[in-house]
Amino acid sequence: MSRLDRPPRGLGRGPRGGSWAPSLTPRAAVRIATLGGIIVAMLGLLLVRLWFLQIISGEDYSARAQGNFLREVVVEAPRGNILAEDGRVLVGNTPGKNIVAAPSELRGAQRERVLTRLARRLGEIDGERVTPADLIETMETAENQGQPTAVLLENVPPPVVRYMSERWRDYRGVSLENTWVRTYPQGRLAAHILGTTGKIGQDDLREYRRDGYTGNEVIGIGGLEEQYESLLRGVPGRSVYEVEASGEPRAQPPVSTELPRQGNDIQTSIHIDIQAALEASLARRSERLGSGRGAGVVLDVRTGQVVASASYPTFDPAIFVERRPRAIERLYTNPRQPVFNRVTQGVYPVGSTFKHVTAVAGLRTGFISPGSTLESSATVELYDQTFQNFRFEQHGSVNVSKAIEVSSDTFFYQIGDNFFRRDDSPLQDEARRFGFGSPTGIDLPSESAGLVPDPTWKKRRFAGPDFDPFDREWRPGDTIQLTVGQGYFQATPLQLAQSYAAIANGGTLNSPTIGGTVLEPNGRAVRSVAEGATARDSDLADEWLTAIREGVFLASNGSEGTSTSVFGALPEGSKVAGKTGTAETGQPAEGGGFTPDHSWFAGYGPADDPRYAIAVVVENAGTGSNAAAPVACETMTIALDVDPEDCGSASQAEPGI
């Protein structure tokens, strides 16, 4: 064999003598198996991931991809109107514009840059400076709450709308959005009844989201706006637009549109003319004779419906529509508390206007009868203490009707003496039977309950190391002071009006209501929100009612009535029966002593066929005939269609309690 015919060295000499592949060692086999396992595992993971993306998360990623060129815009729905009794609009709507921004499209340094430039360009809006810090904070709050858009500025004025319409491309992620803003055709009228609107607060956000809100909506705050939020709020619409990659909408119609639905209207029991008369008279007397604060309310004695309700000072609800934070802050920090509704939230001692309750308690226990008499002396000695009549007046022997007419304190002190000697608490029981000490149930939020003090309450009130057993003891003076609406007793003007309405209508204590018929936007009546109002019988005997009614009629029309000089000239058929009150405040005054007394009047009319009950308080204005009675008279003349000139003026009124 030649050298050329020989195989190369090292090749082909395996066990079988024909293969030329290299031999596979065990170590190489392990490596190859490991590598193959890794490749198979990676292919498996890739397949699982593809399956997850395609099957499990396919819809989610499809939506995200679609979101890159589609944007959903929520279209705010107009709230329902709030109407007066005759259908006139108290609160309506008008279109407006908000400046909004999308947190997802403005991030980091770009957010600060765009919003800073926007704030500097806008400068001031309605006297309020727009600052970059405020806009950035608003954006961050919306982002933290998961809101798709942040409302940077609400209800911006027309010059700002024109500017943003022309220059919106200069502010990426910022745009104009349609909105609805509240209008008040009657101005400030009934502001405390109506309430205001505003954004959902951070503390309330979770609760509202449970009710289907996103967090960007305008909601009712206070008054009927809050009470009937579920009826007044509309159903928002939605529009879907195509957008550019930059987020800017393309100039074409929306892809889809769902129109918003306006909320329901609420027709109230408010009579605009009576409301206006009450507010004007209350403001005039409060400023001229008192400390610039007061309240008044008129009820329909048959139904409990609120015909008028005024708290002074009042406020302009349009301030909240304009969304001027500093103006709103000044409103809430004003020491005169103009936003505070004194009709339902203010609690006061009511003075002699409470004597109808004491009289009924005395009649119910049998200590007095309609015809029995007690001495109305200048003073009365009880428990080694001298209790005096108002200005030491004395009227001789009087029955309950005459005692109410002349407002005899000493007559009622003697009834209180009898109450204190009993084992029960008849005066407190009677006060609660007339509705004192509990909310009336009016359809307004945050109503005060007032206070009917008793021995149990006093023990709790003065418990603790700062008080001794003597402080916690219920003493004779506590009951005696309660007989004339003083001491620890506290009531709202609404509670007092409710109690006089019960005297007028025969003993029925109606729960006051303001809301009436619910109307769809097309005007169709849906239901009455006043249907659930409660009423209970105060269990007043006819002879008791006759005696009390005679007393309150004489108090404003009799020869010795404490407010006859105010009401006495009203024509027959339009007479008003009512009682004045002069309530000691117990509040220390600067320089010593106490602040001036509160002036009260409560009553009803016409006296012979009652339709309306009224209660008025003018803070720190002195006697009831001095300020509160003239306010009540001027208001009732409008309700009864009588010339207000028939009312006696405060200067003509004789001092009385």
XYZ file of C-alpha atoms in Angstrom:
657
model
C 0.000 0.000 0.000
C 1.400 3.245 -0.963
C 1.601 6.197 1.440
C -1.153 7.915 -0.493
C -3.571 5.058 0.132
C -3.225 5.184 3.901
C -5.835 7.082 5.992
C -4.661 10.107 7.874
C -3.229 9.440 11.264
C -5.730 9.403 14.056
C -8.798 8.971 11.882
C -11.159 6.069 11.551
C -9.701 3.619 13.988
C -12.657 3.124 16.253
C -13.786 -0.102 17.664
C -15.455 -0.960 14.395
C -12.742 0.545 12.348
C -14.888 2.729 9.974
C -16.018 5.971 11.882
C -14.181 9.168 11.776
C -16.260 11.173 14.405
C -14.579 12.098 17.676
C -15.495 10.082 20.730
C -18.202 11.655 23.231
C -16.948 11.788 26.753
C -19.363 11.697 29.754
C -18.417 15.244 30.724
C -19.321 16.572 27.263
C -22.623 14.730 27.358
C -23.608 16.435 30.651
C -22.796 19.827 29.229
C -24.840 19.210 26.106
C -27.815 17.967 28.183
C -27.641 21.005 30.464
C -27.535 23.388 27.525
C -30.466 21.647 25.919
C -32.470 21.851 29.132
C -31.819 25.571 29.393
C -32.944 26.102 25.805
C -36.113 24.103 26.377
C -36.874 26.010 29.598
C -36.388 29.374 27.900
C -38.646 28.311 25.051
C -41.233 27.227 27.623
C -41.068 30.535 29.438
C -41.410 32.388 26.163
C -44.459 30.358 25.243
C -46.047 30.966 28.663
C -45.382 34.684 28.392
C -46.878 34.801 24.890
C -49.914 32.921 26.157
C -50.311 35.398 29.050
C -50.012 38.429 26.786
C -52.304 37.054 24.096
C -54.951 35.322 26.161
C -54.959 36.621 29.736
C -54.011 40.298 29.219
C -55.020 40.679 25.607
C -58.061 42.833 26.315
C -56.165 45.036 28.767
C -53.339 45.738 26.347
C -55.801 46.238 23.538
C -57.534 48.875 25.661
C -54.217 50.522 26.412
C -53.318 50.573 22.760
C -56.687 52.030 21.945
C -56.165 54.607 24.674
C -53.132 55.818 22.790
C -55.450 57.267 20.156
C -58.837 57.497 21.965
C -59.680 59.691 24.930
C -62.895 59.536 26.958
C -64.216 62.858 28.232
C -66.845 62.903 30.974
C -69.527 65.495 30.192
C -70.893 67.089 33.347
C -74.665 67.028 33.798
C -76.542 70.150 34.927
C -78.004 69.952 38.407
C -81.722 70.230 38.912
C -83.247 73.638 39.622
C -84.554 74.705 43.018
C -87.883 76.487 42.714
C -90.047 78.657 44.944
C -93.614 77.731 45.843
C -94.956 79.546 42.767
C -92.422 77.981 40.394
C -90.040 80.902 40.184
C -86.396 79.833 40.027
C -84.337 80.239 43.176
C -81.322 78.311 41.858
C -80.700 77.549 38.192
C -77.808 76.757 35.831
C -75.774 78.442 33.141
C -72.977 77.027 30.933
C -69.409 77.705 31.988
C -65.837 76.662 31.267
C -63.213 75.029 33.462
C -59.483 74.814 32.778
C -58.489 71.173 33.214
C -55.324 69.132 32.791
C -54.514 65.435 32.461
C -51.923 64.289 35.034
C -50.854 61.438 32.730
C -49.853 63.914 30.022
C -48.024 66.343 32.280
C -45.275 64.870 34.398
C -42.062 65.908 36.097
C -40.275 69.001 34.894
C -42.693 69.475 32.023
C -45.625 69.755 34.458
C -43.910 72.452 36.465
C -42.837 74.290 33.322
C -46.298 74.304 31.678
C -48.247 75.184 34.802
C -45.814 77.919 35.802
C -46.133 79.501 32.378
C -49.935 79.211 32.544
C -50.139 80.812 35.997
C -47.935 83.709 34.999
C -49.950 84.328 31.856
C -53.308 84.281 33.629
C -52.134 86.515 36.492
C -55.318 87.391 38.402
C -58.846 86.107 37.883
C -61.640 87.996 39.657
C -59.130 89.557 42.041
C -57.536 86.236 43.015
C -53.918 85.632 41.927
C -53.270 82.364 40.144
C -50.024 80.852 41.456
C -47.961 77.965 40.043
C -47.931 76.323 43.469
C -51.734 76.211 43.590
C -52.002 74.684 40.114
C -49.302 72.096 40.809
C -50.901 71.160 44.133
C -54.291 70.747 42.447
C -52.731 68.513 39.808
C -50.929 66.359 42.387
C -54.091 65.994 44.481
C -56.059 64.790 41.463
C -53.280 62.389 40.536
C -53.092 60.955 44.061
C -56.859 60.445 44.021
C -56.667 58.582 40.723
C -58.682 61.168 38.795
C -58.134 61.230 35.010
C -58.319 65.022 34.920
C -57.581 67.809 37.370
C -59.807 70.874 37.422
C -57.228 73.642 37.705
C -59.590 76.625 37.552
C -63.379 76.582 37.684
C -65.846 78.805 35.872
C -63.210 81.031 34.304
C -64.341 84.402 32.876
C -64.811 85.027 29.123
C -61.400 86.715 28.533
C -59.641 83.628 29.879
C -61.871 81.369 27.759
C -60.967 83.343 24.625
C -57.258 83.224 25.408
C -57.221 79.489 26.098
C -59.288 78.791 22.984
C -56.664 80.527 20.876
C -53.500 79.375 22.663
C -54.333 75.911 23.918
C -51.534 74.335 21.853
C -49.035 76.295 23.962
C -50.033 74.341 27.067
C -49.685 70.630 26.423
C -52.095 68.560 28.501
C -54.179 71.613 29.460
C -57.582 72.285 27.915
C -60.984 73.897 28.365
C -63.883 71.750 29.566
C -67.602 72.517 29.501
C -69.284 72.784 32.863
C -72.476 74.057 34.478
C -72.498 76.710 37.153
C -75.246 77.692 39.575
C -77.157 80.936 39.064
C -79.280 82.792 41.612
C -82.015 84.812 39.884
C -83.248 86.111 43.265
C -79.778 87.208 44.412
C -79.010 86.473 48.052
C -82.584 85.528 48.879
C -82.877 82.397 51.041
C -79.131 81.700 50.845
C -79.073 79.644 54.065
C -81.975 77.507 52.879
C -80.515 76.860 49.444
C -76.920 76.092 50.389
C -74.023 76.155 47.937
C -72.022 73.821 45.707
C -68.386 72.803 45.657
C -65.873 70.025 45.114
C -65.796 66.802 47.117
C -63.469 67.154 50.076
C -60.605 64.741 50.676
C -62.229 63.434 53.867
C -65.497 62.643 52.075
C -64.033 61.210 48.872
C -64.251 57.529 49.839
C -67.888 57.825 50.880
C -68.881 59.597 47.669
C -67.023 57.068 45.527
C -69.102 54.344 47.112
C -72.104 56.202 45.693
C -70.662 56.222 42.190
C -68.828 59.556 42.121
C -65.387 59.807 40.519
C -64.259 62.646 42.768
C -64.272 65.491 40.254
C -67.983 66.270 40.495
C -69.620 69.369 41.928
C -71.781 68.466 44.927
C -74.201 70.269 47.206
C -72.783 71.783 50.385
C -75.257 72.822 53.062
C -78.943 73.622 52.707
C -81.199 71.965 50.165
C -78.267 71.464 47.791
C -76.761 68.972 50.240
C -80.020 67.565 51.606
C -81.316 66.594 48.157
C -77.996 65.854 46.447
C -79.212 62.475 45.193
C -82.180 64.117 43.431
C -80.505 67.284 42.173
C -77.401 65.636 40.710
C -77.723 64.609 37.086
C -76.287 61.654 35.194
C -73.027 62.614 33.438
C -72.520 61.924 29.744
C -69.416 60.667 27.949
C -67.753 61.515 24.652
C -64.884 59.569 23.069
C -62.472 61.508 20.822
C -59.547 60.480 18.637
C -56.304 62.132 19.683
C -52.875 62.601 18.226
C -49.810 60.869 19.645
C -49.179 64.066 21.599
C -52.586 63.765 23.250
C -54.125 66.626 21.262
C -57.622 65.913 19.896
C -58.055 65.595 16.159
C -60.387 68.098 14.517
C -63.289 65.747 13.856
C -66.548 64.687 15.541
C -66.368 62.353 18.554
C -66.244 58.621 17.963
C -69.175 58.108 20.311
C -71.334 60.305 22.519
C -73.602 59.622 25.479
C -75.572 62.746 26.380
C -75.806 63.853 30.049
C -79.167 63.891 31.835
C -80.134 66.868 33.988
C -81.048 66.280 37.615
C -84.557 66.613 38.997
C -85.998 69.960 40.077
C -87.137 70.530 43.668
C -90.133 72.801 44.171
C -90.022 74.209 47.687
C -92.590 75.758 50.031
C -90.791 79.134 50.076
C -92.950 82.180 49.284
C -90.602 84.697 47.699
C -92.510 87.810 48.833
C -92.752 86.680 52.472
C -89.115 85.572 52.423
C -87.998 88.944 51.063
C -90.043 90.850 53.660
C -88.622 88.791 56.526
C -85.041 89.193 55.352
C -85.332 92.945 54.798
C -86.997 93.682 58.130
C -84.635 91.391 60.056
C -81.571 93.035 58.521
C -82.871 96.533 59.230
C -83.753 95.894 62.891
C -80.657 93.786 63.606
C -78.317 96.484 62.375
C -80.152 99.388 63.933
C -81.153 97.974 67.294
C -79.114 94.844 67.945
C -75.659 93.421 67.426
C -76.195 92.770 63.730
C -77.374 89.186 64.168
C -80.799 87.578 64.158
C -83.122 84.955 62.731
C -86.747 84.399 61.847
C -88.956 81.655 60.431
C -92.560 81.399 59.208
C -94.428 78.053 59.132
C -97.706 76.908 57.665
C -99.514 75.831 60.858
C -101.528 73.145 59.047
C -98.677 71.305 57.328
C -95.450 72.443 58.980
C -94.103 73.678 55.645
C -91.540 76.468 55.912
C -92.922 79.546 54.177
C -89.889 81.750 54.920
C -86.653 81.356 56.852
C -83.988 84.030 57.321
C -80.693 84.180 59.160
C -78.785 87.443 59.443
C -76.134 88.327 58.449
C -76.465 86.458 55.198
C -74.067 85.853 52.300
C -73.947 85.793 48.521
C -73.953 82.166 47.316
C -72.473 83.308 43.994
C -69.110 83.635 45.777
C -68.923 79.854 45.872
C -69.766 79.613 42.169
C -66.941 81.991 41.353
C -64.647 79.714 43.409
C -62.616 82.518 44.934
C -60.764 80.774 47.776
C -59.730 83.903 49.635
C -63.215 85.435 49.493
C -64.664 82.167 50.773
C -62.090 82.048 53.540
C -63.013 85.584 54.612
C -66.647 84.505 54.715
C -65.915 81.629 57.080
C -63.580 83.624 59.327
C -65.995 86.558 59.722
C -66.769 86.787 63.481
C -70.443 87.489 62.707
C -70.666 84.040 61.083
C -72.696 84.914 57.984
C -72.766 81.296 56.741
C -74.190 80.022 60.051
C -77.929 79.297 59.846
C -79.311 80.651 63.113
C -82.819 79.382 62.382
C -81.888 75.716 62.671
C -78.451 75.801 64.295
C -78.520 78.795 66.645
C -79.618 77.959 70.195
C -80.787 80.589 72.677
C -82.709 81.096 75.901
C -86.141 82.195 74.679
C -87.396 84.186 77.654
C -91.120 84.734 78.132
C -92.051 83.202 74.770
C -91.728 79.898 76.686
C -94.573 80.707 79.080
C -97.165 78.875 76.970
C -95.286 75.646 77.756
C -95.216 76.380 81.493
C -98.917 77.245 81.413
C -99.824 73.938 79.741
C -97.653 72.007 82.213
C -99.429 73.732 85.105
C -102.825 72.934 83.576
C -101.880 69.314 82.854
C -100.724 68.687 86.437
C -103.843 70.372 87.816
C -101.912 72.922 89.855
C -103.838 75.629 88.012
C -107.040 75.604 85.967
C -108.090 78.022 83.224
C -110.122 80.044 85.724
C -107.933 79.813 88.856
C -105.818 82.785 89.911
C -102.449 83.500 91.496
C -101.062 86.774 92.756
C -98.927 88.666 90.243
C -96.860 90.601 92.741
C -93.767 92.711 92.259
C -91.682 90.045 94.006
C -92.164 86.576 95.434
C -90.182 84.954 98.244
C -89.197 81.357 97.512
C -86.544 79.268 99.274
C -85.172 82.272 101.146
C -84.646 84.072 97.860
C -86.459 87.019 96.300
C -87.606 86.579 92.713
C -88.799 89.787 91.069
C -91.306 90.561 88.372
C -90.157 92.403 85.274
C -89.394 95.961 86.391
C -91.167 95.175 89.710
C -94.562 95.428 88.029
C -97.582 94.056 89.881
C -100.946 93.110 88.413
C -102.921 91.751 91.326
C -104.725 88.429 91.129
C -104.606 87.014 87.563
C -105.582 83.850 85.762
C -103.373 82.116 83.205
C -104.684 84.127 80.221
C -104.084 87.444 81.966
C -100.670 86.269 83.184
C -99.643 85.612 79.564
C -101.047 88.992 78.444
C -99.049 90.990 80.995
C -96.182 88.474 80.983
C -96.184 88.066 84.755
C -92.972 86.395 85.887
C -94.061 85.934 89.496
C -97.216 84.058 88.405
C -95.079 81.483 86.596
C -92.440 81.366 89.336
C -95.115 80.055 91.691
C -95.959 77.313 89.208
C -92.250 76.461 89.096
C -92.180 76.221 92.886
C -94.906 73.572 92.695
C -92.997 71.693 89.997
C -89.815 71.612 92.085
C -91.628 70.092 95.049
C -92.852 67.167 92.953
C -90.982 63.904 92.463
C -91.358 64.020 88.663
C -90.350 66.640 86.080
C -93.605 67.900 84.529
C -92.123 71.055 82.994
C -89.335 69.189 81.206
C -91.821 66.564 80.040
C -94.089 69.279 78.625
C -91.195 71.019 76.901
C -90.248 67.769 75.172
C -93.880 67.162 74.255
C -93.731 70.509 72.419
C -90.601 69.394 70.550
C -87.879 71.138 72.555
C -84.657 69.236 73.240
C -84.803 67.265 69.955
C -84.264 68.140 66.277
C -87.507 69.013 64.516
C -86.589 66.784 61.573
C -86.536 69.601 59.033
C -85.051 68.653 55.671
C -81.852 70.631 56.194
C -78.510 69.233 57.383
C -76.846 69.860 60.755
C -79.891 70.880 62.801
C -79.303 71.617 66.500
C -81.296 69.755 69.149
C -81.339 72.522 71.757
C -81.433 71.626 75.448
C -84.107 70.877 78.029
C -82.115 70.685 81.277
C -83.100 68.312 84.073
C -81.429 66.812 87.191
C -79.845 63.942 85.232
C -78.387 66.303 82.666
C -76.955 68.576 85.343
C -75.207 65.702 87.091
C -73.521 64.728 83.836
C -72.755 68.312 82.810
C -71.002 69.149 86.069
C -69.308 65.815 86.698
C -65.580 65.684 87.255
C -63.038 67.133 89.655
C -63.616 70.747 88.633
C -67.101 70.732 90.203
C -68.369 69.862 93.658
C -71.654 68.116 94.641
C -73.356 71.498 95.095
C -72.683 72.333 91.421
C -74.265 69.057 90.336
C -77.380 69.438 92.459
C -80.641 70.467 90.798
C -81.811 73.428 92.855
C -85.102 75.378 93.090
C -83.737 78.250 91.035
C -83.085 75.901 88.118
C -86.765 75.015 87.832
C -87.941 78.561 88.495
C -85.658 79.967 85.787
C -86.876 77.300 83.379
C -90.500 78.446 83.778
C -89.608 81.662 81.921
C -87.289 80.092 79.324
C -84.071 81.025 81.087
C -81.303 79.209 82.942
C -79.729 76.355 81.025
C -82.615 76.075 78.538
C -81.668 76.400 74.847
C -83.894 76.335 71.743
C -83.744 77.229 68.077
C -86.122 79.744 66.480
C -87.519 76.854 64.430
C -88.410 74.856 67.547
C -90.191 77.859 69.040
C -92.186 78.475 65.849
C -93.120 74.782 65.745
C -94.488 74.952 69.299
C -96.652 78.008 68.517
C -97.917 76.306 65.363
C -99.141 73.477 67.611
C -101.076 75.968 69.765
C -102.576 77.455 66.588
C -103.618 74.187 64.908
C -105.076 72.435 67.941
C -102.096 70.520 69.284
C -100.449 68.806 66.282
C -96.661 69.052 66.213
C -95.732 68.858 62.528
C -92.211 68.149 61.383
C -91.164 71.218 59.334
C -90.360 70.724 55.640
C -89.028 72.909 52.842
C -88.741 70.512 49.919
C -92.007 69.774 48.174
C -92.579 68.265 44.749
C -89.837 66.516 42.776
C -90.081 67.414 39.083
C -88.376 65.818 36.118
C -86.658 68.235 33.677
C -89.756 68.055 31.471
C -91.884 69.325 34.358
C -93.592 66.042 35.202
C -94.150 65.605 38.937
C -92.429 62.476 40.256
C -93.238 62.505 43.950
C -93.395 64.680 47.044
C -90.382 64.675 49.331
C -92.539 65.990 52.182
C -94.658 62.843 52.294
C -92.514 61.272 55.000
C -92.777 64.236 57.371
C -93.922 63.151 60.813
C -96.627 64.637 63.014
C -97.611 63.865 66.580
C -100.368 64.955 68.897
C -99.358 67.107 71.880
C -102.529 66.002 73.702
C -103.855 69.474 74.543
C -107.328 69.722 76.072
C -109.700 72.181 74.421
C -110.060 74.290 77.571
C -106.279 74.595 77.866
C -105.986 75.683 74.245
C -108.737 78.259 74.739
C -106.954 79.767 77.743
C -103.527 79.870 76.041
C -104.923 81.299 72.807
C -106.757 84.015 74.698
C -103.559 84.904 76.532
C -101.356 85.214 73.443
C -104.083 87.168 71.635
C -104.310 89.651 74.487
C -100.505 89.840 74.680
C -100.469 91.448 71.232
C -103.911 93.092 71.208
C -105.088 93.602 74.804
C -105.054 96.797 76.823
C -102.010 95.575 78.789
C -100.437 93.474 76.075
C -96.663 93.694 75.821
C -96.775 94.128 72.019
C -100.190 95.742 71.482
C -98.475 98.935 70.340
C -96.960 96.930 67.468
C -99.879 94.679 66.437
C -102.944 96.398 67.836
C -103.797 98.395 64.710
C -103.964 95.415 62.361
C -107.442 95.084 60.839
C -110.041 92.580 61.966
C -109.599 89.264 60.250
C -105.831 89.782 60.125
C -105.021 90.030 63.817
C -101.844 88.375 65.080
C -101.684 86.531 68.396
C -98.254 86.265 69.937
C -95.902 86.635 72.857
C -92.807 88.769 73.331
C -89.704 87.605 75.150
C -86.666 89.313 76.629
C -83.964 86.708 77.154
C -80.942 87.345 79.328
C -77.834 86.161 77.530
C -75.631 85.339 80.515
C -72.643 86.296 78.371
C -70.096 88.657 79.925
C -69.610 91.976 78.173
C -66.436 93.965 77.772
C -66.017 96.307 80.698
C -68.157 94.161 83.023
C -71.759 93.095 83.232
C -73.515 91.091 80.559
C -74.312 91.606 76.904
C -77.760 93.104 76.166
C -80.795 90.838 76.163
C -82.070 89.043 73.092
C -85.352 90.331 71.679
C -87.957 87.619 70.902
C -91.422 87.318 69.442
C -93.423 84.179 68.614
C -97.034 83.897 67.503
C -99.449 83.116 64.684
C -102.093 84.700 62.479
C -104.793 85.344 61.612
C -105.750 84.809 65.231
C -109.282 83.644 64.431
C -108.270 81.247 61.633
C -104.521 80.590 61.911
C -102.504 79.929 58.768
C -98.976 81.037 59.666
C -96.793 80.760 62.768
C -93.714 82.932 63.224
C -90.724 83.183 65.550
C -88.125 85.970 65.447
C -85.015 86.692 67.503
C -82.872 89.826 67.220
C -79.710 89.302 69.205
C -78.821 91.846 71.887
C -81.680 94.188 70.916
C -83.423 94.454 74.299
C -87.111 93.795 74.880
C -89.245 91.703 72.588
C -91.447 94.625 71.606
C -88.412 96.706 70.728
C -87.116 94.739 67.722
C -88.449 91.204 67.238
C -92.151 92.135 67.353
C -91.843 94.805 64.603
C -89.962 92.298 62.397
C -92.737 89.750 62.935
C -95.458 92.310 62.227
C -93.887 93.568 59.000
C -93.480 89.984 57.822
C -96.959 88.834 58.775
C -98.620 91.761 56.999
C -97.128 90.514 53.726
C -98.292 86.960 54.480
C -101.797 88.187 55.366
C -101.983 90.784 52.563
C -102.177 93.746 54.935
C -100.524 97.157 54.645
C -97.223 97.097 56.621
C -97.969 100.698 57.638
C -100.534 99.251 60.059
C -97.673 97.959 62.218
C -96.492 100.110 65.070
C -92.822 101.089 64.828
C -90.175 100.166 67.360
C -90.120 103.757 68.591
C -93.862 103.545 69.275
C -93.615 100.242 71.091
C -93.878 100.362 74.855
C -91.060 98.531 76.637
C -92.239 95.014 77.394
C -91.018 91.499 77.890
